[in-house]
XYZ file of N, CA and C in Angstrom:
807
model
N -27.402 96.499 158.529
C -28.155 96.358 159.776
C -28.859 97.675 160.124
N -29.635 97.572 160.923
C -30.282 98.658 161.536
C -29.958 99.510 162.464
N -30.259 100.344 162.340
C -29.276 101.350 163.724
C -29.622 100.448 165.168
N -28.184 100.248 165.668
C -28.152 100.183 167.048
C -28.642 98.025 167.146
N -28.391 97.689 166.281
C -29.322 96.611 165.854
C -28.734 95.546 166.805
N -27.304 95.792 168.005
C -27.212 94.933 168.856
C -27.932 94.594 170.105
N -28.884 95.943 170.178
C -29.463 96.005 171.414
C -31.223 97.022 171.264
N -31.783 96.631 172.328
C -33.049 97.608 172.256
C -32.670 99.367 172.174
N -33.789 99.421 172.040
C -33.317 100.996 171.103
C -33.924 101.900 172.569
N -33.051 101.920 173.586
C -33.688 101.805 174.751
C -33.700 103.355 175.489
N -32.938 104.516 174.395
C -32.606 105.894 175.028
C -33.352 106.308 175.313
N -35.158 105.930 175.061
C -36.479 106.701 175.484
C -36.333 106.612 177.475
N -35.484 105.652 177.675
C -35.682 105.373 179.281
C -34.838 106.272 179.551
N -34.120 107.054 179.398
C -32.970 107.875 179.795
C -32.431 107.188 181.161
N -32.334 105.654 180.976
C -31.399 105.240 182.179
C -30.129 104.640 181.675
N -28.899 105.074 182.243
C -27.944 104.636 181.668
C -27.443 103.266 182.118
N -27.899 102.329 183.129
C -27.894 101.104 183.486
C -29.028 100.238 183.211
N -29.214 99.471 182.515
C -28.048 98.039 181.688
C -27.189 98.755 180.381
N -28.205 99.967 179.940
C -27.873 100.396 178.240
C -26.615 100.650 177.874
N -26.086 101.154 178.490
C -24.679 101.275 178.236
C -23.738 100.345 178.077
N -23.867 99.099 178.867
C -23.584 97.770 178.473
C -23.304 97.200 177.242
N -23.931 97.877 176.402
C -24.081 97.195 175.148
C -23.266 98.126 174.384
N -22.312 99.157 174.758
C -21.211 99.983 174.462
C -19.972 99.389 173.906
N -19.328 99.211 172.736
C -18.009 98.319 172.707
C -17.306 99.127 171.295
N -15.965 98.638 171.795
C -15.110 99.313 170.532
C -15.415 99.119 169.372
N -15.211 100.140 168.163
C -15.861 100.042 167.004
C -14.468 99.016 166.013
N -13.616 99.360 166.394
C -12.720 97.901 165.857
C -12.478 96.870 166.330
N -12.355 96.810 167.158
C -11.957 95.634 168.110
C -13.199 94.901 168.952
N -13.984 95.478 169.051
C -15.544 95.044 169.964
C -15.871 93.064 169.310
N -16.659 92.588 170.623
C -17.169 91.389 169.554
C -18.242 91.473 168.795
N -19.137 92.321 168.475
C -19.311 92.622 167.359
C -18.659 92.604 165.583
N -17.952 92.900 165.652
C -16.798 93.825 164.493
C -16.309 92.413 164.646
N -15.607 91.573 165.230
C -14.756 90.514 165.202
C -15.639 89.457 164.631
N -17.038 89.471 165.178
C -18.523 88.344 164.596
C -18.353 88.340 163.105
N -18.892 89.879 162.759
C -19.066 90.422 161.366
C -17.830 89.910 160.664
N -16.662 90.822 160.648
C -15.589 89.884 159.833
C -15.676 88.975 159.319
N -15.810 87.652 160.261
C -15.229 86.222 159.833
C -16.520 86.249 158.755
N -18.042 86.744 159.212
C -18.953 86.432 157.960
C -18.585 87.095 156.668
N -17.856 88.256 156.704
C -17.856 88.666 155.574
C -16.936 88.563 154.949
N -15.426 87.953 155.422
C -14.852 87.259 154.660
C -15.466 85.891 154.370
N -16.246 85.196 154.407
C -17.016 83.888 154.176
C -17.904 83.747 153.330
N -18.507 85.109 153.410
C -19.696 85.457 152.304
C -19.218 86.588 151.236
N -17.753 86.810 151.528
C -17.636 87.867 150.120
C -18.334 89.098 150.272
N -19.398 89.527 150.967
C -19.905 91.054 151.228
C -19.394 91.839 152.621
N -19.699 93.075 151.959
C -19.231 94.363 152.710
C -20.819 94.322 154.029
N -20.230 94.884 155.089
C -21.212 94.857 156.120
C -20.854 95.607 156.673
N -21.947 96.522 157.397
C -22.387 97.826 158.011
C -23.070 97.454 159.146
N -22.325 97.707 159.835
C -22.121 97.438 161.364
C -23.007 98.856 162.219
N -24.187 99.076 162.660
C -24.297 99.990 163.016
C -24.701 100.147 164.673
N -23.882 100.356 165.658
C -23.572 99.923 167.221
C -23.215 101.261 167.831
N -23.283 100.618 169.102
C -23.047 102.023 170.310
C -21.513 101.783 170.770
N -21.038 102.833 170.276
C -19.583 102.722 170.331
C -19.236 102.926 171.612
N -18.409 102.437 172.600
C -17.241 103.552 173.360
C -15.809 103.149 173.143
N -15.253 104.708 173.554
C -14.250 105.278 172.948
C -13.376 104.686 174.132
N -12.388 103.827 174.304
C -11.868 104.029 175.489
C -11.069 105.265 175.317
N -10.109 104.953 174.310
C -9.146 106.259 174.516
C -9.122 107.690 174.421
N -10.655 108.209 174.452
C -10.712 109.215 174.348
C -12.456 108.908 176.128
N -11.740 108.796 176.893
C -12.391 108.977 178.542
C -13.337 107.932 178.419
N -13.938 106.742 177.458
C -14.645 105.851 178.118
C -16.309 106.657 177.452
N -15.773 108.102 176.652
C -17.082 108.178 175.890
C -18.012 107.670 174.525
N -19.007 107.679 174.614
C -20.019 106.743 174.290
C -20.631 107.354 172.789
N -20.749 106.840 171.465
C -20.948 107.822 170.432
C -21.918 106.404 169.341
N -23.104 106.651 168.944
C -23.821 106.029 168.314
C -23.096 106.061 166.590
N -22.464 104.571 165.757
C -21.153 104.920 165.246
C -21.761 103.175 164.516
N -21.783 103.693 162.956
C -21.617 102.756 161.840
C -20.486 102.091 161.178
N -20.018 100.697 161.340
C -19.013 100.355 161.453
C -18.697 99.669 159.989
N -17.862 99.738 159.254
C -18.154 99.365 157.702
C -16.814 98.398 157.353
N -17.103 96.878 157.542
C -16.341 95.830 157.513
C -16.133 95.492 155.623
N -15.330 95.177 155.266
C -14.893 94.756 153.634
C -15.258 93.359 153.362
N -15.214 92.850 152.423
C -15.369 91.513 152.063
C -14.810 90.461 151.703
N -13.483 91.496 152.063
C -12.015 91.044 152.576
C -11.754 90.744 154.234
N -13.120 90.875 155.203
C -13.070 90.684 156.342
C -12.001 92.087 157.122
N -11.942 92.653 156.779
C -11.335 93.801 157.117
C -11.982 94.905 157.510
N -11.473 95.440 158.861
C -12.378 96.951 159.513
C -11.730 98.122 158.719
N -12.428 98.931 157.764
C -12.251 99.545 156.777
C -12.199 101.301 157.561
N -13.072 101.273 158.465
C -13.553 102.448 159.268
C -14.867 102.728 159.923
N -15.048 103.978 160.131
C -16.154 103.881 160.540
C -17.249 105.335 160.720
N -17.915 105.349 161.079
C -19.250 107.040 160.983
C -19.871 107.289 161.901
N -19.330 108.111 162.231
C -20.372 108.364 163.902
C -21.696 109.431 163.440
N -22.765 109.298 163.805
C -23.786 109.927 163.702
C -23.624 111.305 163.868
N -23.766 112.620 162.842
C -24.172 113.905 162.689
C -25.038 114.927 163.431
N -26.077 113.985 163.321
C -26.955 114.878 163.763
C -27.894 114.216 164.911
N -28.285 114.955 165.964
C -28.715 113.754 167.411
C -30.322 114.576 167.257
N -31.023 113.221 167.376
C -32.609 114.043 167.649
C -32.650 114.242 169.278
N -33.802 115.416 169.267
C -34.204 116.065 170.711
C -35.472 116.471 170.468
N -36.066 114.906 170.214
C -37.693 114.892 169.684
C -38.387 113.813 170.418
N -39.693 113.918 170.512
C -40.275 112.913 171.144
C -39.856 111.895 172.243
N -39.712 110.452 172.390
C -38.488 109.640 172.960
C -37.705 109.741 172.750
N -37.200 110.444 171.722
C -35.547 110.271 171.126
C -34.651 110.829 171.844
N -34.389 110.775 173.165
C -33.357 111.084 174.321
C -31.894 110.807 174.021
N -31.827 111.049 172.825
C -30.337 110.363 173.046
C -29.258 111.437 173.148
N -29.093 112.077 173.614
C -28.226 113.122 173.549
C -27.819 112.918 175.219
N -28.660 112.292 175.967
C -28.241 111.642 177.432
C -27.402 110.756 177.476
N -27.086 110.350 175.773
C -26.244 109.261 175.677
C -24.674 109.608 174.938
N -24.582 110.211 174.302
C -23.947 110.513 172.984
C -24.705 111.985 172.316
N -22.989 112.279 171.643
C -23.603 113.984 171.200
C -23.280 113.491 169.399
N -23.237 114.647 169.201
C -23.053 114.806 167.608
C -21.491 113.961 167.080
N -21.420 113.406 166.075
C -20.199 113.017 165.491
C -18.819 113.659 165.266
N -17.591 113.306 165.108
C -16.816 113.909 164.474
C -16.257 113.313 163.773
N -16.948 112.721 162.724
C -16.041 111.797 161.684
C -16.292 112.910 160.226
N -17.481 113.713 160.161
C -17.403 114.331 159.079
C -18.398 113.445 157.998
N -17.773 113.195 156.580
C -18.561 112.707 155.879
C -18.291 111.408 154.960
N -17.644 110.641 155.358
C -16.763 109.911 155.000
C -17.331 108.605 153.858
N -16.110 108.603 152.713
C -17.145 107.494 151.843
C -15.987 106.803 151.542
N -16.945 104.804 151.936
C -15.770 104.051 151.574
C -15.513 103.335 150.755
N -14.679 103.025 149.936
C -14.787 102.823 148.361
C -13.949 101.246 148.688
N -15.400 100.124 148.508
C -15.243 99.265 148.655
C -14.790 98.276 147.212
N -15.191 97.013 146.982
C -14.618 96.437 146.096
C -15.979 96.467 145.112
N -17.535 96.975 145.487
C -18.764 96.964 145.310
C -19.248 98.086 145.091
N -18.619 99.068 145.438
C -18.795 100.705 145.138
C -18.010 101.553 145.759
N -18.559 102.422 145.767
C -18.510 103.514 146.803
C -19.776 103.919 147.887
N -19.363 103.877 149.112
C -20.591 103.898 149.745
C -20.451 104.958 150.857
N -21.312 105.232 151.430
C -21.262 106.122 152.841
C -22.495 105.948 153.698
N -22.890 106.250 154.987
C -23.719 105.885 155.682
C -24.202 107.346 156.429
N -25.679 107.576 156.838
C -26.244 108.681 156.917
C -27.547 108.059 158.113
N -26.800 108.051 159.474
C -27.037 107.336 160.310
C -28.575 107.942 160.962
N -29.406 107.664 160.712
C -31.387 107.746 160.862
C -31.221 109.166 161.128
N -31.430 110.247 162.350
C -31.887 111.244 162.295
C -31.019 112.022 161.363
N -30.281 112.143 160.475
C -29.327 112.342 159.722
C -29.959 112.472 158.518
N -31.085 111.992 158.326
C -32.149 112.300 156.787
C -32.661 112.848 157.037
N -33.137 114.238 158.011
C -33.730 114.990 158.086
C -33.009 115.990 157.413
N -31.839 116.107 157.374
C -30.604 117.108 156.864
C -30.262 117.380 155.710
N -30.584 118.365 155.051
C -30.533 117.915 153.247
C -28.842 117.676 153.095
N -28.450 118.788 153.792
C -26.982 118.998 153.874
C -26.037 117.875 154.361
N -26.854 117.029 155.228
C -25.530 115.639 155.109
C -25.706 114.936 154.343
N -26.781 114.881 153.060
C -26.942 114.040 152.022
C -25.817 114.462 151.141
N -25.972 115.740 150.726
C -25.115 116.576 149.893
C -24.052 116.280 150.380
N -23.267 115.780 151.652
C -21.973 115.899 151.844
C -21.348 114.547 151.119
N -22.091 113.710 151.489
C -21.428 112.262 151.325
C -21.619 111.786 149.999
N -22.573 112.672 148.852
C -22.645 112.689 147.440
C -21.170 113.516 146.889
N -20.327 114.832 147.117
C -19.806 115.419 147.268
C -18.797 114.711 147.434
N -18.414 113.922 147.976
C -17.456 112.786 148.619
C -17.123 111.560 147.665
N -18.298 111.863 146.769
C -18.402 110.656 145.604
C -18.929 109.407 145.943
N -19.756 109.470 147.189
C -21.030 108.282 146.980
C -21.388 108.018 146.033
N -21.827 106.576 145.747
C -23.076 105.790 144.697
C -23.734 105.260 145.824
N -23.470 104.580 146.975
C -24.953 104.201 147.729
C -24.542 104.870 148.859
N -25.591 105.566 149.877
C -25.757 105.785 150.984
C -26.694 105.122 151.798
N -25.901 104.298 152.505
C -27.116 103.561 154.004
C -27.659 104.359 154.896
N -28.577 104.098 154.863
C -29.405 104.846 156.335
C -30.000 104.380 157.083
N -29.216 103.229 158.441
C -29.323 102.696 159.355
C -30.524 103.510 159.986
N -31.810 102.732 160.422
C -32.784 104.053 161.484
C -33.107 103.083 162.167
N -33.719 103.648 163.468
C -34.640 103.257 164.214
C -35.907 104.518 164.441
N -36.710 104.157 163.982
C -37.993 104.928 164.061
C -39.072 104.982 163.811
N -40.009 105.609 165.140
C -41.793 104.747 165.018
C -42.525 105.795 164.056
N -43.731 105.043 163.884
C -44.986 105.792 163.231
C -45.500 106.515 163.314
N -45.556 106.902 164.737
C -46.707 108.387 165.000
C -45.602 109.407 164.784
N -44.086 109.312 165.070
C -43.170 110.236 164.891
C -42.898 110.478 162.909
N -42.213 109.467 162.586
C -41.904 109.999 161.189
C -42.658 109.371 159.846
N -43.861 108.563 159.832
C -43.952 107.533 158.764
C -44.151 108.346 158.061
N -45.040 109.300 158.055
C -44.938 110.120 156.585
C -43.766 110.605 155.831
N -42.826 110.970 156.334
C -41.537 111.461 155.622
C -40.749 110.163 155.262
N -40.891 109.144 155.835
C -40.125 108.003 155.274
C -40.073 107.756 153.936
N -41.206 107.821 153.388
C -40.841 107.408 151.442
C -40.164 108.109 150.764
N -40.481 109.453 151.472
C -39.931 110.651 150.636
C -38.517 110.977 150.937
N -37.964 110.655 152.023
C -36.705 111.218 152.392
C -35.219 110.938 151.820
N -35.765 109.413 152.066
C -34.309 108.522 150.964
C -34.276 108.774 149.683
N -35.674 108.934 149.178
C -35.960 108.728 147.793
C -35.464 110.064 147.070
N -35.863 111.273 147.685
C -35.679 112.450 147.637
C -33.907 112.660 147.407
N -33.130 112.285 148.391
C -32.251 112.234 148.255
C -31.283 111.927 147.579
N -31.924 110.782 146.863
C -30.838 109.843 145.523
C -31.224 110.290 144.659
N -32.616 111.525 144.620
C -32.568 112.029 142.904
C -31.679 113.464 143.563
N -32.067 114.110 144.685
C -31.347 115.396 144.627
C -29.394 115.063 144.377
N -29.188 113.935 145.101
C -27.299 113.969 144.721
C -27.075 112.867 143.582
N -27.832 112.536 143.221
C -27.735 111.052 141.511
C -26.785 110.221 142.625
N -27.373 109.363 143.428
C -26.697 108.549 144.264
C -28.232 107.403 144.295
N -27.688 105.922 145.078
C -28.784 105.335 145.386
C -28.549 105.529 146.625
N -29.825 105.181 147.328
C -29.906 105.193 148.505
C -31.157 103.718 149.235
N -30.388 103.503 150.756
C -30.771 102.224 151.107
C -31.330 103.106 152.418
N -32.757 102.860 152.820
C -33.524 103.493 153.813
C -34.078 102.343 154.686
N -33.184 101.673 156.006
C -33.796 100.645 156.853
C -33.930 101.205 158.138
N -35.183 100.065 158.583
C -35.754 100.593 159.407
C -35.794 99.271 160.551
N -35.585 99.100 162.173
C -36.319 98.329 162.366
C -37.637 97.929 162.819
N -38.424 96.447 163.655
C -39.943 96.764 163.385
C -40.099 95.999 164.964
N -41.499 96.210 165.434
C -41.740 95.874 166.716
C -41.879 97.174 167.465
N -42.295 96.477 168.866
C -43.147 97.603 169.833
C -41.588 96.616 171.112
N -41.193 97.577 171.433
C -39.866 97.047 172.832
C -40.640 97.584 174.298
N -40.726 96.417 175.062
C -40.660 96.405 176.316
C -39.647 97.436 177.327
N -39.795 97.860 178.287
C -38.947 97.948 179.069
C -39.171 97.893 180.249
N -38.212 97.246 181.449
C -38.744 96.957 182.812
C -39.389 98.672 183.156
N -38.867 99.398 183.384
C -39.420 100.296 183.688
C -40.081 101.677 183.078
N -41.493 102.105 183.604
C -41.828 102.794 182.935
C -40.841 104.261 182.921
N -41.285 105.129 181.735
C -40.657 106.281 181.373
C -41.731 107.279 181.129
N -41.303 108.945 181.180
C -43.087 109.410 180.381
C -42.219 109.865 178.973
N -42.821 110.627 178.311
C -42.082 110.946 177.116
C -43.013 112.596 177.143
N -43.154 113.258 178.242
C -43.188 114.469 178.142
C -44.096 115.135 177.586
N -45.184 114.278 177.344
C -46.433 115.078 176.382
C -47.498 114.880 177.309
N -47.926 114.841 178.462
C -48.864 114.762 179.205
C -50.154 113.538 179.663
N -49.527 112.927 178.692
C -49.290 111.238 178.765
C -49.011 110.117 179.826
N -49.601 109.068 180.685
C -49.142 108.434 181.606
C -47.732 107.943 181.174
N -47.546 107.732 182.459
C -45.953 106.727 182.274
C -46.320 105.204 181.474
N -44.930 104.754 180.619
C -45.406 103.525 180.262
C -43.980 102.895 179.753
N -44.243 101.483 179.528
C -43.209 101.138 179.324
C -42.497 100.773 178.114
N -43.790 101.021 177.376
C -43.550 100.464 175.770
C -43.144 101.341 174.477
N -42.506 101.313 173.928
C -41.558 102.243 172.929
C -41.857 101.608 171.411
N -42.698 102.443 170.634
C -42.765 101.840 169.158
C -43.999 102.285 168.995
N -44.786 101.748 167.506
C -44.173 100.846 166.928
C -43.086 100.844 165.806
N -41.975 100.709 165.614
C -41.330 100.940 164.236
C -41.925 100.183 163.467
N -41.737 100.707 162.533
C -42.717 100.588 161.534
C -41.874 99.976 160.062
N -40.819 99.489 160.060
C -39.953 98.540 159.166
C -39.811 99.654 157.825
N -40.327 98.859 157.110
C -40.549 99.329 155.367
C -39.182 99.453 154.735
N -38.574 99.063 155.261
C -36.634 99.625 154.375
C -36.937 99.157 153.194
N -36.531 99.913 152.042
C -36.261 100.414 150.719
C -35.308 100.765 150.019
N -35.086 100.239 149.036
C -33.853 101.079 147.695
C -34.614 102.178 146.845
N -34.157 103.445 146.952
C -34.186 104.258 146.017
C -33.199 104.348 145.005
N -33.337 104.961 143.650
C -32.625 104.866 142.877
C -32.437 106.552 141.868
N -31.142 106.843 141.443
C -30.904 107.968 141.346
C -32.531 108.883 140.244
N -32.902 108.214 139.440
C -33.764 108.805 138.470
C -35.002 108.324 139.153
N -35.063 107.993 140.322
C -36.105 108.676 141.295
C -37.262 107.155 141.321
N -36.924 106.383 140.651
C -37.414 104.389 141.375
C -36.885 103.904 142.617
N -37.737 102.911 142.713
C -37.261 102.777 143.927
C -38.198 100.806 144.408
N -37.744 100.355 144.922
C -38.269 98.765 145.267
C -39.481 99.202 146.315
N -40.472 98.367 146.221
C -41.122 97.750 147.489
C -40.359 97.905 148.832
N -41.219 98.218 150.025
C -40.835 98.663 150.701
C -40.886 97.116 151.841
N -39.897 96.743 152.673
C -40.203 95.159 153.513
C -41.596 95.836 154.793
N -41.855 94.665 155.328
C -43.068 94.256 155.714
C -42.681 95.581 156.973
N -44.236 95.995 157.796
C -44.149 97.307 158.732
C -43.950 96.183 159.711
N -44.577 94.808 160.083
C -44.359 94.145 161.339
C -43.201 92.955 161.307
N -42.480 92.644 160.436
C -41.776 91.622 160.420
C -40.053 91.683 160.345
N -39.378 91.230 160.791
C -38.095 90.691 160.081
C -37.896 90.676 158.625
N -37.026 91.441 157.554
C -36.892 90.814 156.451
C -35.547 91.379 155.395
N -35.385 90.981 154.623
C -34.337 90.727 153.773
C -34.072 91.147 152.353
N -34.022 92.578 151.781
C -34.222 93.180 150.622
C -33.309 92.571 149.893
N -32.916 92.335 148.726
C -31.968 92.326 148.093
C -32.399 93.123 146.710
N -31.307 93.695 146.006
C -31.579 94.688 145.156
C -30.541 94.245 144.399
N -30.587 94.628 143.233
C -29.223 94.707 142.060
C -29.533 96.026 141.814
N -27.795 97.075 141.906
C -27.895 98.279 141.358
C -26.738 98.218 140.393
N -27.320 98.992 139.326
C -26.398 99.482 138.316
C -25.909 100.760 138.277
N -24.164 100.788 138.996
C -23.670 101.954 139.668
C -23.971 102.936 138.385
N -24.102 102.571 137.132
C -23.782 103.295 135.739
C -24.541 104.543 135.979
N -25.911 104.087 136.177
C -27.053 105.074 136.587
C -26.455 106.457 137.433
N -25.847 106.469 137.872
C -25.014 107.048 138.882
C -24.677 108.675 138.068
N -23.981 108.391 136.935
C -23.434 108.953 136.142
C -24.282 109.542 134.718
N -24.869 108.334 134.629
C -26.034 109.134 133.578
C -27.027 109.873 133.701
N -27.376 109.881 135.361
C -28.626 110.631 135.617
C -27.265 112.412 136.164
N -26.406 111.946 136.195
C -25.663 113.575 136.437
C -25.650 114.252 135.048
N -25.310 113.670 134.390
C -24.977 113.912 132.936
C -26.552 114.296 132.313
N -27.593 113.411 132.790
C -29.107 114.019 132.286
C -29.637 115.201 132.396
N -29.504 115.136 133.848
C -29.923 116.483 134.708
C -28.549 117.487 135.149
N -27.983 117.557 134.922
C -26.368 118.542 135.376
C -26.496 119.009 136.649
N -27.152 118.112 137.499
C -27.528 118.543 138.875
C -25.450 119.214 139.743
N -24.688 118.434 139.308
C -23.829 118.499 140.122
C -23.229 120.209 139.115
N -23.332 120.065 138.344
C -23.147 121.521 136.981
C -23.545 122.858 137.586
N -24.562 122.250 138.108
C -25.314 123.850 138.401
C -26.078 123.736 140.009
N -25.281 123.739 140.659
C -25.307 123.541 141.905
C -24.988 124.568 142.804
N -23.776 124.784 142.133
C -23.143 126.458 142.685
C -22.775 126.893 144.244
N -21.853 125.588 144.420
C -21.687 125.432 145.974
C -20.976 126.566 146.005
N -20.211 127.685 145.032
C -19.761 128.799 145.998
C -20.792 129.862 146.655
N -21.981 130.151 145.555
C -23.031 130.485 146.204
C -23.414 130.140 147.748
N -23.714 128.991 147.888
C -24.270 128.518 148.974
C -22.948 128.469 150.033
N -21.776 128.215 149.580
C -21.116 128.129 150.386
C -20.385 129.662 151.662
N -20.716 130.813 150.583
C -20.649 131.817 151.118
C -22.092 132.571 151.886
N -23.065 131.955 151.314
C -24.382 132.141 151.997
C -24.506 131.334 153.391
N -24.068 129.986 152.970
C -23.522 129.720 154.601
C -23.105 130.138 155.440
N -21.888 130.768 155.371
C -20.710 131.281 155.904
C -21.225 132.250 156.502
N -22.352 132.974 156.217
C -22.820 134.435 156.794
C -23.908 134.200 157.755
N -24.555 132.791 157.145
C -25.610 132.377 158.251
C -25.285 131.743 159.599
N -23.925 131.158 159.605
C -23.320 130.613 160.773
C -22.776 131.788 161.849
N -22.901 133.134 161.616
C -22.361 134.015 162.245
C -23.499 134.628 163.418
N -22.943 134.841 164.220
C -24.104 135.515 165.484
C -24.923 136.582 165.138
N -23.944 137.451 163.990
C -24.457 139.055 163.825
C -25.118 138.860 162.222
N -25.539 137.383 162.119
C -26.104 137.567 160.663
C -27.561 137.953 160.476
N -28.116 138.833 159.424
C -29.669 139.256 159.432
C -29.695 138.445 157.801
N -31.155 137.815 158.147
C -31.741 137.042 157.194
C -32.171 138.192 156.080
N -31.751 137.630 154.632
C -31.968 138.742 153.534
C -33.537 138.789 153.095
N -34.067 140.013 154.408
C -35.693 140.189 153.598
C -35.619 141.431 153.285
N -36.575 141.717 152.347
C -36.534 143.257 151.429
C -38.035 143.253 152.156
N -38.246 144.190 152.773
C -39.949 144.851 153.077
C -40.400 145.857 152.640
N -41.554 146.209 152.147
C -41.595 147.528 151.652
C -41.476 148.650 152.489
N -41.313 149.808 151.681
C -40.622 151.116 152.515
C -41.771 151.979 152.290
């Protein structure tokens, strides 16, 4: 499913009444209870991607991919990484950053993990959930045209050759109403209309193919056959995971996360 795919994608209004409404537990919610019975019925794994709240942790609210088995079973779940503070994308009025980390769930169909829409901007949460031993990563989005269409082909695609993983890039499509207008801060009248998303969801594939992209205005229904094998032969082609040299980076990190760190430039003297 698509990010948030129970309800309008409505955080551009920064009003928290009706939206929050559509808030429910990520195991127990009727959502998660819907999904189940289909996917024990139909034999597939389903990715639930909804606006969580937490009761037991104060009744807070966390945008959170829910990943049901095909055994009808709530397997776990992914709360979103990284929060945009771009254009409409208000959502940080709603929900902050995740703390689930990077989590991959090794279903009866693969291994999978989910990399919830503003979350492909990040090279580094791709790398995590490859690292983790992904073969597919979902990437539930909601997002319009004038904001990201250009980076859309490239981002998923990019990704399943940089970690030899496939990757699933959906989007949903339409222009959403809302009773009331909002501005979105660019000097722009108030208005009420949010979009257009622009659809196109796609399979990329590790040696860098990838399917037809579904329709920019419609509803629709990819189906793909992947051959996890690919997975392994394109590591073994390219030794991407060989020569990677996460202690490098990992200690180059480590120095950049610090307050008192100076970026390594040499200038002439």
């Amino acid at each position: 499913m698509q990010e948030a795919w129970t309800m309008p994608f409505a955080f551009c209004t920064r009003e928290k009444f009706p939206w929050c409404e559509f808030a429910e537990d990520a195991e127990t919610g009727p959502t998660t209870k819907m999904l189940q019975e289909l996917a024990k019925a139909y034999n597939m794994v389903i990715i639930s991607s909804i606006l969580e709240r937490d009761t037991t942790h104060g009744d807070t609210i966390w945008n959170t991919s829910v990943v049901i088995s095909n055994h009808g079973r709530y397997m776990g779940k992914h709360r979103k990484n990284h929060i945009p503070r771009v254009g409409d994308f208000n959502e940080s009025t709603y929900y902050m950053e995740g703390n689930t980390g990077h989590p991959v769930f090794e279903t009866e169909f693969g291994k999978i993990a989910v990399n919830i829409c503003y979350g492909r901007h990040h090279p580094q949460n791709w790398m995590m959930f490859g690292l983790n031993g992904a073969e597919i990563v979902f990437n539930p989005s909601a997002t319009v045209g004038a904001l990201s269409e250009p980076l859309w082909g490239i981002e998923a695609r990019n990704a399943a050759i940089a970690n030899s993983y496939f990757t699933v890039a959906i989007n949903r499509v339409g222009t959403e109403e809302f009773p009331n207008e909002y501005t979105s801060g660019d000097g722009q009248k108030a208005h009420r209309a949010f979009g257009p998303f622009y659809g196109s969801s796609y399979v990329a594939a590790p040696n860098g193919v990838r399917t037809p992209g579904l329709s920019r205005h419609r509803d629709g229904l990819l189906i793909a056959e992947l051959d996890l094998n690919m997975c392994r032969q394109v590591k073994d082609f390219w030794n991407f995971p060989m020569t990677q040299r996460l202690p490098l980076y990992a200690e180059s990190f480590q120095r950049a996360s610090q307050l008192d760190f100076k970026p390594q430039i040499i200038r002439e003297q």
